[in-house]
Amino acid sequence: MGINWKEYKTELFYDELISAGGRPRKPARALISYLRGLKDSEITDRKLAAELAIKTMGITFTVYSDAGNIDRDWPFDIIPRTIGAAEWSITESGLKQRLIALNHFIDDIYNDQKILKDKVIPKELILKSKNFRKQCVGMKPVGNVWAHICGTDLIRDKDGKFYVLEDNLRVPSGVSYMLENREVTKRVFPEIFADQTILPVTDYPTQLFDTLAAISPRPLDYPEVVVLTPGIYNSAYFEHAYLAQRMGAELVEGSDLVVEDDKVYMRTIHGLSPVDVIYRRIDDLFLDPETFDKDSLLGVPGLMRAWLKGNVALANAPGAGVADDKVIYTYIPDIIKYYLNENPILPNVPSYQCIEPEQLKYVLANLSELVVKPANESGGYGMLMGPQASKKQCQDFAKLIKANPRNYIAQPLISLSTTPVLCEDRVEPRHVDLRPFILQGSQQTYVTAGGLTRVAMQKGSFIVNSSQGGGSKDTWIVAE
Amino acid sequence: MLARVAERVYWLSRYMERTENSARLVNVYSNLLLDLPRGTKVGWRTLIDITGIHELFDENHESADERQVIKYLLADKNNPSSLINSLALARENARTTREIMPSEAWELINDLYHYTKENTNKGIGRTGRHAFLNKIINASQQLTGLLAGSVSHDRVYDFVVLGRNIERADMTSRIIDTGAANLSLSIEQLKDEETLPYENSLWMSVLRSLSAYQMYRQHVHDRVNGDDVVDFLLRNADFPRAVLHCLQSLTNAIERLPNNEESLRVIAGLQRRVSELNIEKILRKANLHEFIDSLQADIADVHNAVSKTWFLPVTEA
C-alpha cells in the first residue's frame, strides 16, 4: 500500500516537495519515488527506527515550564525536505552578502559610526537599542569581525521565493539538530543516499573550529578554544556539549574560568591553564558581572577586561546583537547597499517600522491583519498574531506599541511554505521555515548546505519554535 | 582536563559501579534465599542493612518483605541509593561529559537507563528478575569494556578508575560485613548439625555476589569457610573486587595524576592497614564490624583527598 500521495493536498501554500499540479518537484523526484516503493509496514518500521535512534542518541532539548525543566526527545519527521542545488547556491550568496554587510555595520557602529553620520539609519535608533553595548565602543576585534556565527531564518511565501525573517547574531542555536537529523536519516534511509548526490553537512564542526581558532590572540596551531555554556539546565545544553565534543574543545561553565592579570584561565586538574578563544553561548548581559549584570553567576568576573585588552577572543563578540534587533532588521537592505554597494540578493519580509509615524498609523489601523514583533525577543515570545488575536488582545497590544513604538515592527502574515509530514498512516502538509548557519572568518564566509528545517507540527500552525511545540526534519540540498 | 570534568567522570564511574553492584546484590540474594531451609530468619532486611540506608527505609515501611525490599532497592525514587537513582545519576554525569566521552558510552548508559525504567516490574517479580538484573550487570560490564577499549588511557581514564575502585572497595567491605555479621548471626538459630551446609552456602553466596566464587576456588584450595573468604575478599592482590586490589588500582591511578602527594599518603596508610590485618584475630574477637566501619571511613578519606585536590572548589553561595 504505502503512502497515498494522491490524497496529499498542497492547498493554498507553496509546497516544498509537491507542485500545485500534484507532481513532485524536481529535487524531490527521487525521494518521492523511493517513498512510493515502501510498504506501510516499512514506513512504520522506519519511523520507529528514527524514534529509537533519537532516544538512544539522546537527542533532547529542554522545555521550560512550571513543572520544572524537562528533557524531551527531539520531535523529528522522517520525510526530508529537498531544495535544488542551483536555487540553493543563489540563497547561499545572499546569506554571505548579508552577514558580510552586517559585520561592516557592527564594526562601524562601535567605531566611526559613518552610517549614522550619513543619516542612513536614525542615530537614536542605535543608541536606544537594548543590544547596543557602550562598553564595546572603540573595540577592534580580529579581522573586524563581530558576528562570527549567524543563524538566519528563511521562509518561503506563496510566490515560492525565500525571504529573510530574521538574523540571529547573539547565540543562535539549532545547528546540532541539523547535524543529528542527518545522522538519523542516514540510519533510517541508508539506501537512498546511494542513488543521488545530497550535499553533506558534516563539516560544520570543523569549519566552526577553524573559524574560532583563526581569531586566537596567540598565534598557535592549536589555540585553546572553549565552549562557554550557562550549564546543564539551559535549553540548548545538548548542543553546547555536542559542538564541544565534535570540535574537541573543552565545554566550560563560568565557574571553570578565572581572570588573572586580564588573562583568562580555566581550572584544570593541573591547575590554571590559559584560554585563547571562547565560543560563548551566554548572552552579553550575563558574561561578566563586573561589567554587566552584577548578579550573574553564569559569567566570569573580568572577562570583558580581558577581551577589551585583546587577550582573549569572544565569539560572537559582545555587542554584536545590535544588528539582530528587529527594527534594525528593517534597514538591512539599506545597510547592504551602503557598505557593499550591491543590491540585496535575498529580500526581507516587507515590514512596517513603528518608529516612523506614517507607518505606525498604518500598523495601528490594521493590527488584525499584521504580525507584530518586539525588537529584542526570540523564541516567538511577546508577539501578536493579528489574524488569530481577539479584539481585546489587539487593543492591549496597540497600547504597548504606542507607549514604545521603537520597540516594535509589524509584518503582513507571510504564509510559510508546507512540506509533507507523516501523520499516522498518511502524509499531511505542515508549515516549515529554514535556518541556515553562516560562519564569518576574516578571509572567507561559509554557509551550511541547507540548514535546520523547523516544522510546525500542529495542523495549520505557523509556530515552528521548538520551545512551542515545533519539530524538525532533515534538509537536503540535492545536486541536479 | 577540567576539574569539573574530572569530577563528573569520577561520579559517572562511581554510579555505574554502584548500579552494577546493586544488581549483583539483589540477584545473588534472591538465589541464596531459595537454598535456605524453611523458617530460617535470614530475611530480606539484610539487603537494606548492607546498603546502609535502613533509617530511611524504616521511616516509610512497616515490614520488610521481599516485594517491599526489592522495590525499595531497585525502583524507589525516594531512596537515594536505589538502582534507578544511581543509574539516573550516572546518566546525568554521562550527559554532562558527552563532549569528552565516546558517544557509544553515552548511548549505552542512556539505553540502559530507559530499559531499566521501563522494565522495573520485571525486576520486582521473581520470574523475570534474574534476566532483568543480568541485563543490567552485562550492560555495566560492557561499559567497562568499552571504556577500557576505546578511551585513551589518559587522565580521563584515571578518574574512571578512581571512581570505580573507590565504589568497589566500599561495596565489597559492606558485603563482607553483612556476610560475617548478619548472616552468621542467623545461622546461630539453626541446630549445630544443620549449620555446616548452610554456612557453606551463605559464604558461597557472598563470594558469588562479587563474582568471586571461581577465583576463590582457584586461589584457596580449602573448602569455603569464613576466615578464608574474608581474607580473600579483603586482601587478595589479584582479584579485581578484593579491597586490596582496588586500593592498588587507586594508587596506580593516583600516581599518574599531578599534585598527588596528599592522596598518595592517605591511600598508602590505608593499604598498609589492610595488608597488615590479622584476619583470625578480628574474626575471633568478633570486631570485624568495627574494622569494616573504620575501613569505610578510610575509604571516605581517600574520596575526600581526591575531591580536594582535583575537583572544583566548593563555592559558598
PDB file of N, CA and C in Angstrom, chain A residues 52 54-60 62 71 73 180 187 232-233 237-238 241-242 244-246 249-256 266-271, chain B residues 1-6 8 91-92 95-103 106-108 110-111 114 118 155 159 257-259 309-313 315:
ATOM      1  N   LEU A  52      13.672   5.493  17.841  1.00  0.00           N
ATOM      2  CA  LEU A  52      14.617   4.762  18.674  1.00  0.00           C
ATOM      3  C   LEU A  52      16.005   5.394  18.607  1.00  0.00           C
ATOM      4  N   ILE A  54      16.751   8.436  17.989  1.00  0.00           N
ATOM      5  CA  ILE A  54      16.759   9.706  18.715  1.00  0.00           C
ATOM      6  C   ILE A  54      16.851   9.463  20.217  1.00  0.00           C
ATOM      7  N   LYS A  55      16.143   8.461  20.668  1.00  0.00           N
ATOM      8  CA  LYS A  55      16.166   8.140  22.082  1.00  0.00           C
ATOM      9  C   LYS A  55      17.553   7.631  22.503  1.00  0.00           C
ATOM     10  N   THR A  56      18.085   6.717  21.700  1.00  0.00           N
ATOM     11  CA  THR A  56      19.384   6.142  22.031  1.00  0.00           C
ATOM     12  C   THR A  56      20.485   7.183  21.955  1.00  0.00           C
ATOM     13  N   MET A  57      20.465   7.976  20.878  1.00  0.00           N
ATOM     14  CA  MET A  57      21.493   9.002  20.740  1.00  0.00           C
ATOM     15  C   MET A  57      21.290  10.111  21.780  1.00  0.00           C
ATOM     16  N   GLY A  58      20.126  10.093  22.419  1.00  0.00           N
ATOM     17  CA  GLY A  58      19.868  11.072  23.468  1.00  0.00           C
ATOM     18  C   GLY A  58      19.787  12.480  22.922  1.00  0.00           C
ATOM     19  N   ILE A  59      19.114  12.617  21.779  1.00  0.00           N
ATOM     20  CA  ILE A  59      18.948  13.954  21.204  1.00  0.00           C
ATOM     21  C   ILE A  59      17.766  14.598  21.920  1.00  0.00           C
ATOM     22  N   THR A  60      18.064  15.526  22.780  1.00  0.00           N
ATOM     23  CA  THR A  60      16.986  16.100  23.574  1.00  0.00           C
ATOM     24  C   THR A  60      17.060  17.607  23.547  1.00  0.00           C
ATOM     25  N   THR A  62      15.487  20.982  26.156  1.00  0.00           N
ATOM     26  CA  THR A  62      14.851  21.205  27.434  1.00  0.00           C
ATOM     27  C   THR A  62      13.725  22.212  27.283  1.00  0.00           C
ATOM     28  N   ASP A  71      13.605  17.327  29.973  1.00  0.00           N
ATOM     29  CA  ASP A  71      14.340  16.964  28.773  1.00  0.00           C
ATOM     30  C   ASP A  71      13.429  16.179  27.863  1.00  0.00           C
ATOM     31  N   ASP A  73      12.611  14.323  24.092  1.00  0.00           N
ATOM     32  CA  ASP A  73      13.199  13.833  22.862  1.00  0.00           C
ATOM     33  C   ASP A  73      12.854  14.811  21.745  1.00  0.00           C
ATOM     34  N   GLU A 180      22.397  16.184  13.637  1.00  0.00           N
ATOM     35  CA  GLU A 180      21.816  14.940  14.130  1.00  0.00           C
ATOM     36  C   GLU A 180      20.678  14.461  13.236  1.00  0.00           C
ATOM     37  N   ARG A 187      20.660   6.654   9.202  1.00  0.00           N
ATOM     38  CA  ARG A 187      20.367   5.368   9.834  1.00  0.00           C
ATOM     39  C   ARG A 187      19.059   4.792   9.322  1.00  0.00           C
ATOM     40  N   ILE A 232      23.884  22.864  32.582  1.00  0.00           N
ATOM     41  CA  ILE A 232      23.065  21.740  32.150  1.00  0.00           C
ATOM     42  C   ILE A 232      21.572  22.051  32.113  1.00  0.00           C
ATOM     43  N   TYR A 233      21.155  23.142  32.729  1.00  0.00           N
ATOM     44  CA  TYR A 233      19.720  23.432  32.707  1.00  0.00           C
ATOM     45  C   TYR A 233      19.329  24.323  31.542  1.00  0.00           C
ATOM     46  N   TYR A 237      21.674  23.079  26.104  1.00  0.00           N
ATOM     47  CA  TYR A 237      22.867  22.416  26.651  1.00  0.00           C
ATOM     48  C   TYR A 237      23.321  21.246  25.779  1.00  0.00           C
ATOM     49  N   PHE A 238      22.345  20.506  25.276  1.00  0.00           N
ATOM     50  CA  PHE A 238      22.687  19.389  24.400  1.00  0.00           C
ATOM     51  C   PHE A 238      23.606  19.854  23.272  1.00  0.00           C
ATOM     52  N   ALA A 241      27.235  20.817  24.411  1.00  0.00           N
ATOM     53  CA  ALA A 241      28.066  19.635  24.626  1.00  0.00           C
ATOM     54  C   ALA A 241      28.419  18.990  23.289  1.00  0.00           C
ATOM     55  N   TYR A 242      27.438  18.944  22.411  1.00  0.00           N
ATOM     56  CA  TYR A 242      27.630  18.322  21.102  1.00  0.00           C
ATOM     57  C   TYR A 242      28.737  19.028  20.320  1.00  0.00           C
ATOM     58  N   ALA A 244      31.082  21.061  21.432  1.00  0.00           N
ATOM     59  CA  ALA A 244      32.378  20.935  22.105  1.00  0.00           C
ATOM     60  C   ALA A 244      32.990  19.582  21.767  1.00  0.00           C
ATOM     61  N   GLN A 245      32.174  18.547  21.835  1.00  0.00           N
ATOM     62  CA  GLN A 245      32.675  17.201  21.548  1.00  0.00           C
ATOM     63  C   GLN A 245      33.184  17.098  20.116  1.00  0.00           C
ATOM     64  N   ARG A 246      32.388  17.589  19.180  1.00  0.00           N
ATOM     65  CA  ARG A 246      32.778  17.443  17.777  1.00  0.00           C
ATOM     66  C   ARG A 246      33.991  18.297  17.432  1.00  0.00           C
ATOM     67  N   ALA A 249      36.830  20.532  21.795  1.00  0.00           N
ATOM     68  CA  ALA A 249      37.094  21.684  22.657  1.00  0.00           C
ATOM     69  C   ALA A 249      36.547  21.394  24.055  1.00  0.00           C
ATOM     70  N   GLU A 250      37.075  22.098  25.045  1.00  0.00           N
ATOM     71  CA  GLU A 250      36.540  21.940  26.395  1.00  0.00           C
ATOM     72  C   GLU A 250      35.182  22.629  26.474  1.00  0.00           C
ATOM     73  N   LEU A 251      34.259  21.997  27.202  1.00  0.00           N
ATOM     74  CA  LEU A 251      32.978  22.636  27.483  1.00  0.00           C
ATOM     75  C   LEU A 251      33.079  23.206  28.893  1.00  0.00           C
ATOM     76  N   VAL A 252      32.994  24.511  29.026  1.00  0.00           N
ATOM     77  CA  VAL A 252      33.197  25.105  30.350  1.00  0.00           C
ATOM     78  C   VAL A 252      31.968  25.867  30.806  1.00  0.00           C
ATOM     79  N   GLU A 253      31.840  25.976  32.125  1.00  0.00           N
ATOM     80  CA  GLU A 253      30.846  26.867  32.710  1.00  0.00           C
ATOM     81  C   GLU A 253      31.606  28.044  33.305  1.00  0.00           C
ATOM     82  N   GLY A 254      30.872  29.090  33.651  1.00  0.00           N
ATOM     83  CA  GLY A 254      31.524  30.280  34.180  1.00  0.00           C
ATOM     84  C   GLY A 254      32.489  29.973  35.311  1.00  0.00           C
ATOM     85  N   SER A 255      32.098  29.065  36.214  1.00  0.00           N
ATOM     86  CA  SER A 255      32.938  28.806  37.382  1.00  0.00           C
ATOM     87  C   SER A 255      34.212  28.033  37.038  1.00  0.00           C
ATOM     88  N   ASP A 256      34.313  27.531  35.807  1.00  0.00           N
ATOM     89  CA  ASP A 256      35.552  26.867  35.389  1.00  0.00           C
ATOM     90  C   ASP A 256      36.612  27.880  34.962  1.00  0.00           C
ATOM     91  N   MET A 266      41.460  28.483  32.646  1.00  0.00           N
ATOM     92  CA  MET A 266      40.469  27.526  33.139  1.00  0.00           C
ATOM     93  C   MET A 266      41.092  26.657  34.233  1.00  0.00           C
ATOM     94  N   ARG A 267      40.232  26.215  35.143  1.00  0.00           N
ATOM     95  CA  ARG A 267      40.712  25.383  36.246  1.00  0.00           C
ATOM     96  C   ARG A 267      40.780  23.934  35.783  1.00  0.00           C
ATOM     97  N   THR A 268      41.967  23.392  35.736  1.00  0.00           N
ATOM     98  CA  THR A 268      42.105  22.001  35.322  1.00  0.00           C
ATOM     99  C   THR A 268      42.699  21.212  36.482  1.00  0.00           C
ATOM    100  N   ILE A 269      42.839  19.910  36.285  1.00  0.00           N
ATOM    101  CA  ILE A 269      43.416  19.094  37.344  1.00  0.00           C
ATOM    102  C   ILE A 269      44.897  19.425  37.535  1.00  0.00           C
ATOM    103  N   HIS A 270      45.493  20.122  36.567  1.00  0.00           N
ATOM    104  CA  HIS A 270      46.894  20.541  36.707  1.00  0.00           C
ATOM    105  C   HIS A 270      47.017  21.938  37.291  1.00  0.00           C
ATOM    106  N   GLY A 271      45.904  22.604  37.529  1.00  0.00           N
ATOM    107  CA  GLY A 271      45.948  23.996  37.966  1.00  0.00           C
ATOM    108  C   GLY A 271      45.378  24.874  36.867  1.00  0.00           C
TER     109      GLY A 271
ATOM    110  N   MET B   1      42.718  18.741  31.377  1.00  0.00           N
ATOM    111  CA  MET B   1      41.396  18.267  31.769  1.00  0.00           C
ATOM    112  C   MET B   1      40.800  19.184  32.831  1.00  0.00           C
ATOM    113  N   LEU B   2      39.551  19.601  32.581  1.00  0.00           N
ATOM    114  CA  LEU B   2      38.895  20.498  33.525  1.00  0.00           C
ATOM    115  C   LEU B   2      38.611  19.774  34.839  1.00  0.00           C
ATOM    116  N   ALA B   3      38.753  20.513  35.936  1.00  0.00           N
ATOM    117  CA  ALA B   3      38.435  19.955  37.248  1.00  0.00           C
ATOM    118  C   ALA B   3      36.989  19.463  37.280  1.00  0.00           C
ATOM    119  N   ARG B   4      36.102  20.242  36.658  1.00  0.00           N
ATOM    120  CA  ARG B   4      34.689  19.867  36.669  1.00  0.00           C
ATOM    121  C   ARG B   4      34.474  18.540  35.931  1.00  0.00           C
ATOM    122  N   VAL B   5      35.169  18.393  34.833  1.00  0.00           N
ATOM    123  CA  VAL B   5      35.020  17.172  34.046  1.00  0.00           C
ATOM    124  C   VAL B   5      35.544  15.976  34.830  1.00  0.00           C
ATOM    125  N   ALA B   6      36.692  16.175  35.502  1.00  0.00           N
ATOM    126  CA  ALA B   6      37.259  15.106  36.322  1.00  0.00           C
ATOM    127  C   ALA B   6      36.219  14.631  37.327  1.00  0.00           C
ATOM    128  N   ARG B   8      32.928  14.930  37.202  1.00  0.00           N
ATOM    129  CA  ARG B   8      31.768  14.262  36.605  1.00  0.00           C
ATOM    130  C   ARG B   8      32.121  12.870  36.125  1.00  0.00           C
ATOM    131  N   ARG B  91      23.726   8.552  34.385  1.00  0.00           N
ATOM    132  CA  ARG B  91      23.315   9.087  33.091  1.00  0.00           C
ATOM    133  C   ARG B  91      23.485  10.608  33.053  1.00  0.00           C
ATOM    134  N   GLU B  92      23.113  11.265  34.149  1.00  0.00           N
ATOM    135  CA  GLU B  92      23.253  12.715  34.192  1.00  0.00           C
ATOM    136  C   GLU B  92      24.721  13.119  34.045  1.00  0.00           C
ATOM    137  N   ARG B  95      25.688  12.498  30.506  1.00  0.00           N
ATOM    138  CA  ARG B  95      25.121  13.536  29.645  1.00  0.00           C
ATOM    139  C   ARG B  95      25.979  14.795  29.694  1.00  0.00           C
ATOM    140  N   THR B  96      26.518  15.083  30.868  1.00  0.00           N
ATOM    141  CA  THR B  96      27.272  16.324  31.024  1.00  0.00           C
ATOM    142  C   THR B  96      28.770  16.123  30.803  1.00  0.00           C
ATOM    143  N   THR B  97      29.146  14.941  30.331  1.00  0.00           N
ATOM    144  CA  THR B  97      30.545  14.776  29.911  1.00  0.00           C
ATOM    145  C   THR B  97      30.576  14.239  28.492  1.00  0.00           C
ATOM    146  N   ARG B  98      29.481  14.448  27.791  1.00  0.00           N
ATOM    147  CA  ARG B  98      29.382  13.923  26.437  1.00  0.00           C
ATOM    148  C   ARG B  98      30.467  14.455  25.539  1.00  0.00           C
ATOM    149  N   GLU B  99      30.979  15.643  25.870  1.00  0.00           N
ATOM    150  CA  GLU B  99      31.966  16.224  24.970  1.00  0.00           C
ATOM    151  C   GLU B  99      33.296  15.495  25.054  1.00  0.00           C
ATOM    152  N   ILE B 100      33.537  14.701  26.113  1.00  0.00           N
ATOM    153  CA  ILE B 100      34.814  14.014  26.178  1.00  0.00           C
ATOM    154  C   ILE B 100      34.700  12.490  26.133  1.00  0.00           C
ATOM    155  N   MET B 101      33.507  11.974  26.361  1.00  0.00           N
ATOM    156  CA  MET B 101      33.340  10.523  26.345  1.00  0.00           C
ATOM    157  C   MET B 101      32.978  10.070  24.931  1.00  0.00           C
ATOM    158  N   PRO B 102      33.323   8.840  24.563  1.00  0.00           N
ATOM    159  CA  PRO B 102      32.887   8.353  23.249  1.00  0.00           C
ATOM    160  C   PRO B 102      31.362   8.291  23.218  1.00  0.00           C
ATOM    161  N   SER B 103      30.770   8.614  22.069  1.00  0.00           N
ATOM    162  CA  SER B 103      29.302   8.690  22.044  1.00  0.00           C
ATOM    163  C   SER B 103      28.672   7.334  22.344  1.00  0.00           C
ATOM    164  N   TRP B 106      27.794   7.065  26.046  1.00  0.00           N
ATOM    165  CA  TRP B 106      26.550   7.742  26.391  1.00  0.00           C
ATOM    166  C   TRP B 106      25.344   6.939  25.910  1.00  0.00           C
ATOM    167  N   GLU B 107      25.409   6.453  24.682  1.00  0.00           N
ATOM    168  CA  GLU B 107      24.274   5.712  24.140  1.00  0.00           C
ATOM    169  C   GLU B 107      23.981   4.469  24.972  1.00  0.00           C
ATOM    170  N   LEU B 108      25.053   3.817  25.426  1.00  0.00           N
ATOM    171  CA  LEU B 108      24.883   2.607  26.220  1.00  0.00           C
ATOM    172  C   LEU B 108      24.191   2.904  27.558  1.00  0.00           C
ATOM    173  N   ASN B 110      22.465   5.571  28.351  1.00  0.00           N
ATOM    174  CA  ASN B 110      21.148   6.121  28.091  1.00  0.00           C
ATOM    175  C   ASN B 110      20.145   4.997  27.793  1.00  0.00           C
ATOM    176  N   ASP B 111      20.580   4.069  26.970  1.00  0.00           N
ATOM    177  CA  ASP B 111      19.767   2.913  26.637  1.00  0.00           C
ATOM    178  C   ASP B 111      19.417   2.096  27.876  1.00  0.00           C
ATOM    179  N   HIS B 114      16.828   3.790  30.005  1.00  0.00           N
ATOM    180  CA  HIS B 114      15.452   3.646  29.505  1.00  0.00           C
ATOM    181  C   HIS B 114      14.942   2.216  29.711  1.00  0.00           C
ATOM    182  N   GLU B 118      11.739   1.250  32.146  1.00  0.00           N
ATOM    183  CA  GLU B 118      10.535   0.663  31.583  1.00  0.00           C
ATOM    184  C   GLU B 118      10.281  -0.776  32.045  1.00  0.00           C
ATOM    185  N   ARG B 155      44.326  10.959  31.526  1.00  0.00           N
ATOM    186  CA  ARG B 155      43.833  11.349  32.842  1.00  0.00           C
ATOM    187  C   ARG B 155      42.321  11.119  32.976  1.00  0.00           C
ATOM    188  N   PHE B 159      40.380   8.934  36.126  1.00  0.00           N
ATOM    189  CA  PHE B 159      39.249   9.256  37.004  1.00  0.00           C
ATOM    190  C   PHE B 159      38.141   8.204  36.905  1.00  0.00           C
ATOM    191  N   LEU B 257      48.551  11.101  38.352  1.00  0.00           N
ATOM    192  CA  LEU B 257      47.937  12.429  38.383  1.00  0.00           C
ATOM    193  C   LEU B 257      48.883  13.462  38.992  1.00  0.00           C
ATOM    194  N   PRO B 258      48.723  14.739  38.607  1.00  0.00           N
ATOM    195  CA  PRO B 258      49.575  15.792  39.173  1.00  0.00           C
ATOM    196  C   PRO B 258      49.165  16.113  40.618  1.00  0.00           C
ATOM    197  N   ASN B 259      50.032  16.732  41.356  1.00  0.00           N
ATOM    198  CA  ASN B 259      49.746  17.193  42.733  1.00  0.00           C
ATOM    199  C   ASN B 259      49.147  16.091  43.602  1.00  0.00           C
ATOM    200  N   THR B 309      41.794  17.718  46.009  1.00  0.00           N
ATOM    201  CA  THR B 309      42.919  18.016  45.120  1.00  0.00           C
ATOM    202  C   THR B 309      42.488  18.322  43.690  1.00  0.00           C
ATOM    203  N   TRP B 310      41.533  17.578  43.152  1.00  0.00           N
ATOM    204  CA  TRP B 310      41.324  17.656  41.708  1.00  0.00           C
ATOM    205  C   TRP B 310      39.963  18.197  41.277  1.00  0.00           C
ATOM    206  N   PHE B 311      39.008  18.282  42.174  1.00  0.00           N
ATOM    207  CA  PHE B 311      37.693  18.742  41.732  1.00  0.00           C
ATOM    208  C   PHE B 311      37.575  20.241  41.939  1.00  0.00           C
ATOM    209  N   LEU B 312      36.486  20.814  41.379  1.00  0.00           N
ATOM    210  CA  LEU B 312      36.263  22.248  41.522  1.00  0.00           C
ATOM    211  C   LEU B 312      36.094  22.591  42.988  1.00  0.00           C
ATOM    212  N   PRO B 313      36.699  23.712  43.413  1.00  0.00           N
ATOM    213  CA  PRO B 313      36.479  24.114  44.799  1.00  0.00           C
ATOM    214  C   PRO B 313      34.985  24.367  45.029  1.00  0.00           C
ATOM    215  N   THR B 315      32.067  26.355  46.020  1.00  0.00           N
ATOM    216  CA  THR B 315      31.908  27.801  46.207  1.00  0.00           C
ATOM    217  C   THR B 315      30.787  28.065  47.204  1.00  0.00           C
TER     218      THR B 315
END
